mmCIF file of C-alpha atoms in Angstrom:
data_model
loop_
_atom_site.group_PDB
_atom_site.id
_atom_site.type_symbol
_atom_site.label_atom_id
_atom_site.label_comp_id
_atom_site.label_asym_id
_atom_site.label_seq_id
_atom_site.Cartn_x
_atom_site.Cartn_y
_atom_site.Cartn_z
ATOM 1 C CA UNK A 183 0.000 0.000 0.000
ATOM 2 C CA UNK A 184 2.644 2.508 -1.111
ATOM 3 C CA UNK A 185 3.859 4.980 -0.397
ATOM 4 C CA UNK A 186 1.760 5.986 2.558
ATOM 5 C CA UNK A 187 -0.054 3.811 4.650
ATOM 6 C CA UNK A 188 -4.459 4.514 5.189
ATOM 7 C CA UNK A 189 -3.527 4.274 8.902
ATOM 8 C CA UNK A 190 -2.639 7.739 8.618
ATOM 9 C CA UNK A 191 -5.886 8.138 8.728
ATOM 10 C CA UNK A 192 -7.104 6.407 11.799
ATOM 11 C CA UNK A 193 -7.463 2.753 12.290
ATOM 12 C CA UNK A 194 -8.073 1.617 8.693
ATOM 13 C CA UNK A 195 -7.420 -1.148 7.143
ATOM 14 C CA UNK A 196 -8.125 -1.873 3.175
ATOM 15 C CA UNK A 197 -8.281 -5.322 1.721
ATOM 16 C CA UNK A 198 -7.076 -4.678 -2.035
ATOM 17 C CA UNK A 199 -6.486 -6.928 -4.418
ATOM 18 C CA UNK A 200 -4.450 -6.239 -7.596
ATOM 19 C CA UNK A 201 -3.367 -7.422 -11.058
ATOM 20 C CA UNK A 202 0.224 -5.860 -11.045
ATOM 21 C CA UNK A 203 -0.533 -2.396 -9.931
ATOM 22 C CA UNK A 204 -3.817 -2.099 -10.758
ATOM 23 C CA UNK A 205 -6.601 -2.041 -8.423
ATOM 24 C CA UNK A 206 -9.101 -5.146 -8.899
ATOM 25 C CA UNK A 207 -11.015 -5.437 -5.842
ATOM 26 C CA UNK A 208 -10.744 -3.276 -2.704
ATOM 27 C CA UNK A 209 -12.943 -3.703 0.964
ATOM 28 C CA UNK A 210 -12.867 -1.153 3.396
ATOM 29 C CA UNK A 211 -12.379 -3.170 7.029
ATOM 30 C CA UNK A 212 -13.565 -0.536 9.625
ATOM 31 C CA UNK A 213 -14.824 -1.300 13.533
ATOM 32 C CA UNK A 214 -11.634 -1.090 15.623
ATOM 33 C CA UNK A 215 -12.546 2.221 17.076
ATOM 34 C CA UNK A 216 -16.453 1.246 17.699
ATOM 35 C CA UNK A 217 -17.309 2.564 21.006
ATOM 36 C CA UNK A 218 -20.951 2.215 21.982
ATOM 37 C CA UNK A 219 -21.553 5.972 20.835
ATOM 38 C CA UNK A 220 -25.077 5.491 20.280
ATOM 39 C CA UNK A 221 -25.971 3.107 22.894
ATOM 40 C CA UNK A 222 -24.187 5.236 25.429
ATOM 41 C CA UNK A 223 -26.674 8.495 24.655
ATOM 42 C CA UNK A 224 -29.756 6.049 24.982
ATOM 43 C CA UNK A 225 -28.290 5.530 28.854
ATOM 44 C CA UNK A 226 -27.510 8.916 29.631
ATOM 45 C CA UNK A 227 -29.634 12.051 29.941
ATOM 46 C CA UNK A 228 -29.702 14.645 27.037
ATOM 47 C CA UNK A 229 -27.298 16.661 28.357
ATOM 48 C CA UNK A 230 -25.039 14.129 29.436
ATOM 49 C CA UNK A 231 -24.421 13.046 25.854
ATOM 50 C CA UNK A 232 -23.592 16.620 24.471
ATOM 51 C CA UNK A 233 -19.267 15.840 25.165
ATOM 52 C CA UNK A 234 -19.690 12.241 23.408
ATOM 53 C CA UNK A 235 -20.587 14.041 20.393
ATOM 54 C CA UNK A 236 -17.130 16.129 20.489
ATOM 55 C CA UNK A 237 -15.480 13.090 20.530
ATOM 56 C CA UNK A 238 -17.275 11.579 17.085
ATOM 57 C CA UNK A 239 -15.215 13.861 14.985
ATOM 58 C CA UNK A 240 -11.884 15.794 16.991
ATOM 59 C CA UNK A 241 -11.540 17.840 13.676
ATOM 60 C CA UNK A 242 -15.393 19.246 13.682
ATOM 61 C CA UNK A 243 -16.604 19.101 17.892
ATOM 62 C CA UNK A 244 -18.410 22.606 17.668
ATOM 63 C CA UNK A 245 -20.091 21.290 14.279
ATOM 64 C CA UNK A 246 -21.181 17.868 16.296
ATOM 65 C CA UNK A 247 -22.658 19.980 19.404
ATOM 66 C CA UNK A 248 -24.828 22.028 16.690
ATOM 67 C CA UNK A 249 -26.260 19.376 14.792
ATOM 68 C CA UNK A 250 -27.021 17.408 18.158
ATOM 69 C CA UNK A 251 -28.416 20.600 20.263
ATOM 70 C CA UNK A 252 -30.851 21.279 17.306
ATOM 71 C CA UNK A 253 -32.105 17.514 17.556
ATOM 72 C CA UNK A 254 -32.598 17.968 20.891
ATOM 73 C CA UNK A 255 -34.643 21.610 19.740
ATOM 74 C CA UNK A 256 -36.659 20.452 17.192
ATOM 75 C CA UNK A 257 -37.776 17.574 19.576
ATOM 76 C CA UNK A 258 -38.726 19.814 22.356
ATOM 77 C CA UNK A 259 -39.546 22.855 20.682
ATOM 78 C CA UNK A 260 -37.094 25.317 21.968
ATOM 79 C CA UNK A 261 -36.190 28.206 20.749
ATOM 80 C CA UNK A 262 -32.402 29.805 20.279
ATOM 81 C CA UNK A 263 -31.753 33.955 21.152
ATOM 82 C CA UNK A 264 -30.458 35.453 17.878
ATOM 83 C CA UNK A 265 -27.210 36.184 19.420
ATOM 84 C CA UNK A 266 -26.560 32.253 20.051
ATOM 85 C CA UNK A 267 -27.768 31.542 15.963
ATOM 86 C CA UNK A 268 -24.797 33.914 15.019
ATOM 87 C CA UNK A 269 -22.253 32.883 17.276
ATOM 88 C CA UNK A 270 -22.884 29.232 15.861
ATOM 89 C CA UNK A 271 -22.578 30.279 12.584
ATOM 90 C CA UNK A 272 -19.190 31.572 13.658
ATOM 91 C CA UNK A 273 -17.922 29.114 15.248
ATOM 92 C CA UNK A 274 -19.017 26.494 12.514
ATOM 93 C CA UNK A 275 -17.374 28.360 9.834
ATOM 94 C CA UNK A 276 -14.063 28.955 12.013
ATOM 95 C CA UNK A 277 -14.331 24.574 12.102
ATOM 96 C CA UNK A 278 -14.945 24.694 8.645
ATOM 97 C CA UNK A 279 -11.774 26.422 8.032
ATOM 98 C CA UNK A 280 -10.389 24.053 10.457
ATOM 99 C CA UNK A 281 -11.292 20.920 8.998
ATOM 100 C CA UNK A 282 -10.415 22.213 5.349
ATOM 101 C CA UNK A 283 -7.201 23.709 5.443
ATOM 102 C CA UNK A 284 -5.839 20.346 7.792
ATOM 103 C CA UNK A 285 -7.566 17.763 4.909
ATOM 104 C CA UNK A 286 -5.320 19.920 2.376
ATOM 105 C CA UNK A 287 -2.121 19.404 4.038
ATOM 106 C CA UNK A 288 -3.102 15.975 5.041
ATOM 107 C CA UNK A 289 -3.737 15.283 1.287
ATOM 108 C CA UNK A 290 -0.413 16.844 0.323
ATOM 109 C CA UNK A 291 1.275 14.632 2.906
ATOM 110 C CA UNK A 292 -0.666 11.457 0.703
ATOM 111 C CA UNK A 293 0.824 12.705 -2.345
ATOM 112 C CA UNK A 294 4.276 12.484 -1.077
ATOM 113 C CA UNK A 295 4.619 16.035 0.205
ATOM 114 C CA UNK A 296 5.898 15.498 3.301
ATOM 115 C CA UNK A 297 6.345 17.823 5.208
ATOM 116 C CA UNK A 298 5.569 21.743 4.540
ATOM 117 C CA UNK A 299 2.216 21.630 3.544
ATOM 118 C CA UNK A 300 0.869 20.268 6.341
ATOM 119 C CA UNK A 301 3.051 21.972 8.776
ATOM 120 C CA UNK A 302 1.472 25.372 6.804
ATOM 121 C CA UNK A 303 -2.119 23.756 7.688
ATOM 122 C CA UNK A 304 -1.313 23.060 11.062
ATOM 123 C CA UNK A 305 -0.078 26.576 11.688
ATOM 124 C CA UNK A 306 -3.544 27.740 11.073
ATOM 125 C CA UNK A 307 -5.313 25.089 12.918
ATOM 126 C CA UNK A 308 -3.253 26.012 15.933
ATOM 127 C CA UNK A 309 -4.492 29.307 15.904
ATOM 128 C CA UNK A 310 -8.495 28.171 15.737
ATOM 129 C CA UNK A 311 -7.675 25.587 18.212
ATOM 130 C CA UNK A 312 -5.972 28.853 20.871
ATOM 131 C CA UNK A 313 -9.548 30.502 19.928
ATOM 132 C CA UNK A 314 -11.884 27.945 20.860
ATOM 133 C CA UNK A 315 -9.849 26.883 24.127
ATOM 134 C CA UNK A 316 -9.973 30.903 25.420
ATOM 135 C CA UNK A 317 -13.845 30.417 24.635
ATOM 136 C CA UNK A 318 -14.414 26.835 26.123
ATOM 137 C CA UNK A 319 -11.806 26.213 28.374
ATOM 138 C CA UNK A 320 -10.823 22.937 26.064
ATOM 139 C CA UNK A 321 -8.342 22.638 22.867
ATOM 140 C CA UNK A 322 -10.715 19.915 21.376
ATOM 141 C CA UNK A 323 -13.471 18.881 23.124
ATOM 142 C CA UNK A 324 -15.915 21.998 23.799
ATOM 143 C CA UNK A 325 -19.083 20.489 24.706
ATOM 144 C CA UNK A 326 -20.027 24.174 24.129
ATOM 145 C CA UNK A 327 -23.471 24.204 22.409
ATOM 146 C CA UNK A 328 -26.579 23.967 24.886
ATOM 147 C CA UNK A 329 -30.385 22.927 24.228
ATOM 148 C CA UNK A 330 -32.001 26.567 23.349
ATOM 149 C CA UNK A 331 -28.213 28.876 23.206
ATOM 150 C CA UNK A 332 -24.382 28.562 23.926
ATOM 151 C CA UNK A 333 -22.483 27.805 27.157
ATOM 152 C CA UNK A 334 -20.485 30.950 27.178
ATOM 153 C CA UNK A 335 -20.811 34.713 25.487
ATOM 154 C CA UNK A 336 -17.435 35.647 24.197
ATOM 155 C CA UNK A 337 -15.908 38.543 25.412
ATOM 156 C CA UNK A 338 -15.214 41.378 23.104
ATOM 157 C CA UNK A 339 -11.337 41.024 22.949
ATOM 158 C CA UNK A 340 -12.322 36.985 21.613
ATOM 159 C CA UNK A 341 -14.771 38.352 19.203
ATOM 160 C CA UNK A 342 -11.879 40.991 17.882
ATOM 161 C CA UNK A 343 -9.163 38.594 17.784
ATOM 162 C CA UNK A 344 -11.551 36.082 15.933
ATOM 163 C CA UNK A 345 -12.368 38.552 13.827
ATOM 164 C CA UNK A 346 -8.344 39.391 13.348
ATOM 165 C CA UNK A 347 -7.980 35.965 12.334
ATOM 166 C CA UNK A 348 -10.827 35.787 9.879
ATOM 167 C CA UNK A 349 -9.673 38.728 8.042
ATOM 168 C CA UNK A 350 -6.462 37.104 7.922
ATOM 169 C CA UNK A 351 -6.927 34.075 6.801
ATOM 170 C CA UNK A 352 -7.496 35.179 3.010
ATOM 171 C CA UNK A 353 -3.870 35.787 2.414
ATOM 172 C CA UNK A 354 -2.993 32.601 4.506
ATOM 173 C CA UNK A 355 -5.246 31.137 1.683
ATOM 174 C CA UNK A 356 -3.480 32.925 -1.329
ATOM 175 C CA UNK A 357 -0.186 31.830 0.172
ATOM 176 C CA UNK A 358 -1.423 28.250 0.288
ATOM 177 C CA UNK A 359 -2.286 28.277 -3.233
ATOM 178 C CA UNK A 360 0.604 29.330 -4.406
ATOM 179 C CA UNK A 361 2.121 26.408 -3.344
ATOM 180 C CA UNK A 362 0.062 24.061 -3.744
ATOM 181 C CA UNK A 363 -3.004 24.322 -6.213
ATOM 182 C CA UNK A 364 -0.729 25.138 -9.922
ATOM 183 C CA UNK A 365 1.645 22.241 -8.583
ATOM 184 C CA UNK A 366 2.402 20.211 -11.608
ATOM 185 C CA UNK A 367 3.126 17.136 -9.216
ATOM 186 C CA UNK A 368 0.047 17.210 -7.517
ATOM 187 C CA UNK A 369 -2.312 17.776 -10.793
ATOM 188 C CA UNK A 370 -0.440 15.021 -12.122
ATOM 189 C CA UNK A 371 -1.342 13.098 -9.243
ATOM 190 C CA UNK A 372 -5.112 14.220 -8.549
ATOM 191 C CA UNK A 373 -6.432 14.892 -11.738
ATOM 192 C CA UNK A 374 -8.560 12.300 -13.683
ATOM 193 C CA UNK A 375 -7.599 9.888 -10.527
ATOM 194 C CA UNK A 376 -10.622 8.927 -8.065
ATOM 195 C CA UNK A 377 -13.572 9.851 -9.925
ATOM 196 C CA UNK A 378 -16.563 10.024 -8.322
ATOM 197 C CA UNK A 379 -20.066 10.431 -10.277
ATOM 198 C CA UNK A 380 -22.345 12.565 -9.875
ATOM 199 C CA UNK A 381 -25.134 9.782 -10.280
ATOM 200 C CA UNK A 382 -23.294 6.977 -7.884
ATOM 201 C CA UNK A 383 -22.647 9.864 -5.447
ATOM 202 C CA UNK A 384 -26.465 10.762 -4.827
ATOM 203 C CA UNK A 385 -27.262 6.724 -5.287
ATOM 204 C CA UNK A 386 -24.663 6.063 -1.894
ATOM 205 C CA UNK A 387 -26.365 9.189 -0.426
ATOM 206 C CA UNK A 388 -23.060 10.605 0.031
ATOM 207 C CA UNK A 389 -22.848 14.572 0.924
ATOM 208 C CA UNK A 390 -20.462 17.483 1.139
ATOM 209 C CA UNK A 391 -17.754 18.898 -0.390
ATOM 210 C CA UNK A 392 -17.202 15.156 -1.963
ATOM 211 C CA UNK A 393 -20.637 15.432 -3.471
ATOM 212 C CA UNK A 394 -20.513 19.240 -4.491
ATOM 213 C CA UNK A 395 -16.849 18.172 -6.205
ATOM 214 C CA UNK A 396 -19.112 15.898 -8.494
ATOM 215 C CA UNK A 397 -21.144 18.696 -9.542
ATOM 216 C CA UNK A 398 -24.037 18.397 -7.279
ATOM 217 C CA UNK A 399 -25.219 21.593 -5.989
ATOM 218 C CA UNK A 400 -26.517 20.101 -2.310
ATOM 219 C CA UNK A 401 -25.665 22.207 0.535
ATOM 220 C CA UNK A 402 -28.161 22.051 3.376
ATOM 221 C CA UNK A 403 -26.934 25.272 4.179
ATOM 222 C CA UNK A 404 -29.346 26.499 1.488
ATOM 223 C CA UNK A 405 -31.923 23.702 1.030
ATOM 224 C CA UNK A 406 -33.019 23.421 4.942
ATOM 225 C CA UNK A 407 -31.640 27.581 5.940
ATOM 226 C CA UNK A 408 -31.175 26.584 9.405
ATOM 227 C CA UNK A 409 -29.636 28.957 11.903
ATOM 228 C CA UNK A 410 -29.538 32.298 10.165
ATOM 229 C CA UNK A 411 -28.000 31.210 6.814
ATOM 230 C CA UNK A 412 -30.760 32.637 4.835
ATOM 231 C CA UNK A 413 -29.475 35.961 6.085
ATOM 232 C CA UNK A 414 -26.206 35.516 4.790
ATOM 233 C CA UNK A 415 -25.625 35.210 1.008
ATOM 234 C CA UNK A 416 -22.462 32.491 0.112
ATOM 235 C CA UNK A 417 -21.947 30.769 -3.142
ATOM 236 C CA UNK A 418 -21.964 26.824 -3.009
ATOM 237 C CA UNK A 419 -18.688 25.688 -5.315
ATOM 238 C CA UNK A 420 -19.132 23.056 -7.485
ATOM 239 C CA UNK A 421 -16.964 20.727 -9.268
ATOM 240 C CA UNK A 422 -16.579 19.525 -12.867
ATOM 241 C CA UNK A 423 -15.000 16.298 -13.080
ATOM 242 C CA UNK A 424 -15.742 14.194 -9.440
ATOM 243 C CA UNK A 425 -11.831 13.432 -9.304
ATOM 244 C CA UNK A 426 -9.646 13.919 -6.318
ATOM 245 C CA UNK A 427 -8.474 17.278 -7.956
ATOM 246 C CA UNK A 428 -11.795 18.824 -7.581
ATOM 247 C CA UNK A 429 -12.616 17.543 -4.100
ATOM 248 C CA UNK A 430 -9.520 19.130 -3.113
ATOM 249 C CA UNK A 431 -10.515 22.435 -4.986
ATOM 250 C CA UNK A 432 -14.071 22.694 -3.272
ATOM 251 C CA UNK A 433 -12.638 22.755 -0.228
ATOM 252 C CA UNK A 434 -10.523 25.549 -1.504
ATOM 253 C CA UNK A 435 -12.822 27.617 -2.743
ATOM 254 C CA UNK A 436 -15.719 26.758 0.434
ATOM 255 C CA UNK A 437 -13.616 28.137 2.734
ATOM 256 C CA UNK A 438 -13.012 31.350 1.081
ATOM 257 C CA UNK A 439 -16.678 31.159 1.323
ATOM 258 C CA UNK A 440 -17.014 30.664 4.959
ATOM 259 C CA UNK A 441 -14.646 33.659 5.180
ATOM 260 C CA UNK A 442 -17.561 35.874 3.616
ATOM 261 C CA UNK A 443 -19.845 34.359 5.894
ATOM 262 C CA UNK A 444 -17.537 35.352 8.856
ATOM 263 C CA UNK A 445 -17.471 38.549 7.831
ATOM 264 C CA UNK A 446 -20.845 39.537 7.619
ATOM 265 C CA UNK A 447 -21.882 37.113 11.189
ATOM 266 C CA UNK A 448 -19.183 39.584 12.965
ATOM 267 C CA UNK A 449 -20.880 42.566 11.182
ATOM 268 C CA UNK A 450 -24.605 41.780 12.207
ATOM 269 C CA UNK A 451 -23.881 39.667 15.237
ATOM 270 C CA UNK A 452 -26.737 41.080 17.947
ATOM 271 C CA UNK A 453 -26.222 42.272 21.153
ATOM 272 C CA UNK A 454 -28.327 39.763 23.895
ATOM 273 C CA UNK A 455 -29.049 36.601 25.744
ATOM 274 C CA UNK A 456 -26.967 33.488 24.247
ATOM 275 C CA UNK A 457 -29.623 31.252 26.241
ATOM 276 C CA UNK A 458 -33.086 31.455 26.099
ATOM 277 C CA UNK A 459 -34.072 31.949 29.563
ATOM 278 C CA UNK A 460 -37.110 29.638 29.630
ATOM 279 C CA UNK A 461 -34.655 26.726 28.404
ATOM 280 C CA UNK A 462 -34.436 23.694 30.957
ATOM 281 C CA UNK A 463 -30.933 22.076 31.452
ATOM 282 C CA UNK A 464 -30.849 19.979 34.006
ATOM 283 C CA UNK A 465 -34.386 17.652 34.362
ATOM 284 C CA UNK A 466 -34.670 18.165 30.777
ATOM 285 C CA UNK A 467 -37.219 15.795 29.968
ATOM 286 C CA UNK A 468 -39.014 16.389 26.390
ATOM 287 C CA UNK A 469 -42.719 15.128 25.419
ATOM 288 C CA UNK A 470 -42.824 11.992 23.692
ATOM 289 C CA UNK A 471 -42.212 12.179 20.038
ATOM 290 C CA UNK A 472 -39.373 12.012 17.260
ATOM 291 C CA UNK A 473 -37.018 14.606 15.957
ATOM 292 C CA UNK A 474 -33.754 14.273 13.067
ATOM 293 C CA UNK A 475 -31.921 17.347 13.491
ATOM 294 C CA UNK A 476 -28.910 18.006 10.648
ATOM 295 C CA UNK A 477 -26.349 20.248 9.562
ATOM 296 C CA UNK A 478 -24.102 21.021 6.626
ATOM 297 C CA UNK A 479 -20.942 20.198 8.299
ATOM 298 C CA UNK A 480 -17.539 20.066 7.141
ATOM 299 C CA UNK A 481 -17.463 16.572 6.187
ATOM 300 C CA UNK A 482 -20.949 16.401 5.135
ATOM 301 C CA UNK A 483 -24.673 16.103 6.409
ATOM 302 C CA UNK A 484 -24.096 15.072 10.626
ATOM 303 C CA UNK A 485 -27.625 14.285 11.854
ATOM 304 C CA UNK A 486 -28.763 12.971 15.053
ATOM 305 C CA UNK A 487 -32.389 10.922 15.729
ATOM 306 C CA UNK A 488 -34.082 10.921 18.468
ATOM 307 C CA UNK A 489 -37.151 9.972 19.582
ATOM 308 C CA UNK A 490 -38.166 10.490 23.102
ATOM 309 C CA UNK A 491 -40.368 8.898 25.684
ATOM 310 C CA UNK A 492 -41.272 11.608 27.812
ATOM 311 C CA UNK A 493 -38.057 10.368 30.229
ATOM 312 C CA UNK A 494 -34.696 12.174 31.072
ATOM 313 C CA UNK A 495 -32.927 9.643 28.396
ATOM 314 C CA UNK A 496 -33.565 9.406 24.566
ATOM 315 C CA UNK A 497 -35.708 6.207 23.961
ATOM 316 C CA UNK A 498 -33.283 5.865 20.770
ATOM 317 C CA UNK A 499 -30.631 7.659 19.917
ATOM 318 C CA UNK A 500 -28.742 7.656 16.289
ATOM 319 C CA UNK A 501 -26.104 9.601 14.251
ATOM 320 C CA UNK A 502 -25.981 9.758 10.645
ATOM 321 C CA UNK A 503 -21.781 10.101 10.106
ATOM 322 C CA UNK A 504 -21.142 11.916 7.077
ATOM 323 C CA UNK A 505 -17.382 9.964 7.209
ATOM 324 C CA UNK A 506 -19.161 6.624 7.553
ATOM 325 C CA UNK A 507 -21.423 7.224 4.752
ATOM 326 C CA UNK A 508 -19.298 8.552 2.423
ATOM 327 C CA UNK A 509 -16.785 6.043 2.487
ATOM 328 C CA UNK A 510 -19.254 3.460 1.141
ATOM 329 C CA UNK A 511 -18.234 4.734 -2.508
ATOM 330 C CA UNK A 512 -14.241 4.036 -1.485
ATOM 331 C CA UNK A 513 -13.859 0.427 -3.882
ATOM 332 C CA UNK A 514 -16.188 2.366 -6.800
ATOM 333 C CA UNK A 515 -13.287 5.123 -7.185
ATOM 334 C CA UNK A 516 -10.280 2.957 -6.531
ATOM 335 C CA UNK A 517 -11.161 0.688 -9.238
ATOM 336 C CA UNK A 518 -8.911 0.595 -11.861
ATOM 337 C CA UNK A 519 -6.815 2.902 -10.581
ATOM 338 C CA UNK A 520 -2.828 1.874 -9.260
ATOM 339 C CA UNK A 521 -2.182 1.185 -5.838
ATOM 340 C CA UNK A 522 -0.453 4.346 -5.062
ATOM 341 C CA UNK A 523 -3.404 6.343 -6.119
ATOM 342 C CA UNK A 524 -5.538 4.145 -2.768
ATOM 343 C CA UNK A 525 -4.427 6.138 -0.152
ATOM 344 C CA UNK A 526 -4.848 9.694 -2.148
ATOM 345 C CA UNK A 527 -8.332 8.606 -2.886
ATOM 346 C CA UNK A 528 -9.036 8.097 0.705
ATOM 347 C CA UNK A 529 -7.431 11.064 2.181
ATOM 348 C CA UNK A 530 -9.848 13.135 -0.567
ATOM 349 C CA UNK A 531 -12.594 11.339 1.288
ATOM 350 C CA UNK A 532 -11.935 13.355 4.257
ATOM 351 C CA UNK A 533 -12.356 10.469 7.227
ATOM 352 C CA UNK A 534 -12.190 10.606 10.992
ATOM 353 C CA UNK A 535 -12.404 7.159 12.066
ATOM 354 C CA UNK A 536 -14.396 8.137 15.974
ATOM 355 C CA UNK A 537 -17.236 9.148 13.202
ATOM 356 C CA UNK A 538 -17.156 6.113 11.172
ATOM 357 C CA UNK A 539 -16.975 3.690 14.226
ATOM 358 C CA UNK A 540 -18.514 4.744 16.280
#
């Protein structure tokens, strides 16, 4: 499985078989990490499972608390302050940026890059990852979304040193690209290799930038205008050709998008409550009934389903993992191509094995 191994990206294994170089059959062998997620939040209260969901995906926690906090709304019908629907609008694009510039330099590492790339992506992360510990008190687990607001208002220095960072990051961007996008090594490497179309995509239900990079326009962003994304106008990039090129690309180009959506949630952001005050914490116990609560997250549609039974602990409890999901399509893309190309293919994916598992 030259030259890198798929361990790199968590505890993977693929069974491929090949005639010479060429990729013949290939199973994705997945489980090692499995860790009760789901049966753990049907024995715990609703509260109580808010830090597991940090833990699904390390890349995307603050993502993971919003999709499972507005499960947890729609079932009991609570409402969010405005102030709390920007500030998690924020905070999802700052993971957005998070998630996308680290699968860039992780996917430069797969090409054979090693080294600068990702210590350029890194660089960044390190400075979302000093912004969301001075908000949450954590560098990766937040547990910082609540049912009906947010845990903590950020103090005007965080909100003008996020902003600082945000206004930033375009140049980080056009530094990036300069290395890295016109690169004749990785084109040569990406380009035509991993496709992934459009048709098969929607088929295996798979979502995100790996289904906008097949030309699907799908963000939920737009088609379910939760939060207060209506309010905020953002192009959705699409792809042309479904390779690996193009997934890479959409990332790209959606975080120079989320950088437009920064700007204008720091420009209209509300003064106010970040909790509604009628919301119940502790003793939460919802009416009976069934809720599926989803985001656009980095990766890809993260959904939570609950249904309640009128007690302190969801009756069932289930995630839809956009990792898990989209790696179904892994074997179609690797098909025919060499075994080199295996591991690119799979870092374009954009995996974190705690979401897959589970």
């Amino acid at each position: 499985m030259g030259p890198h191994h798929p361990s790199t990206h968590g505890v993977f294994r693929m069974m491929v078989t090949l005639d010479g170089e060429t990729i013949v059959r290939l199973k994705p062998v997945f489980g090692y990490l499995h860790r009760n997620h789901e049966k753990l939040g049907e024995n715990t209260t609703y509260l109580a499972s808010m830090p597991y969901t940090d833990r699904l995906d390390y890349l995307s926690s603050m993502t993971n608390n919003w999709a499972y906090a507005l499960a947890v709304e729609k079932l009991a019908g609570q409402p969010v302050p405005e102030r709390a629907e920007y500030l998690r609008v924020i905070l999802a694009e700052l993971t957005r940026l998070l998630n996308h510039t680290c699968l860039a330099g992780f996917l430069l590492q797969d090409t054979g890059c090693s080294g600068t790339p990702l210590m350029y992506a890194f660089r960044e992360r390190e400075k979302i990852l000093d912004l969301f510990e001075a908000l949450s008190g954590s560098r990766m687990m937040y547990n910082y979304q609540r049912f009906g607001g947010c845990r903590v208002d950020p103090s005007p220095e965080w909100l003008a040193a996020a902003q600082r960072l945000a206004d930033g990051y375009g140049a980080f961007l056009d530094e990036y690209e300069a290395l890295i996008t016109g690169n004749e090594i990785l084109m040569a490497r990406t380009q035509g290799v991993g496709v992934l179309p459009p048709d098969l995509a929607i088929a295996a239900g798979v979502t995100g930038p790996m289904l906008r990079a097949s030309g699907v326009d799908y963000d939920l962003r737009k088609v379910d205008g939760y939060g207060v994304y209506p309010r905020l106008p953002f192009r959705v990039p699409l792809g042309a050709h479904g390779d690996t090129y193009d997934r890479y690309m959409v990332r790209v180009l959606e975080m120079r998008e989320s950088l437009q959506l920064l700007r204008q949630a720091f420009r209209d952001l509300p003064a106010g409550p970040i909790m509604d005050p009628k919301a119940k914490i502790r003793g939460f116990k919802p009416k009976p009934g069934e809720a599926y609560g989803r985001i656009e997250g980095p990766k890809g549609e993260i959904g939570f389903y609950l249904i309640s039974d009128g007690t302190g602990n969801p009756y069932r409890y289930r995630v839809r993992a956009p990792s898990f999901v989209n790696l179904t399509v892994l074997e179609d893309m690797c098909l025919g191509q060499t075994v080199a190309d295996a591991v690119i293919i799979l870092g374009s994916v954009d995996i974190v094995l705690g979401e897959v598992d589970r």
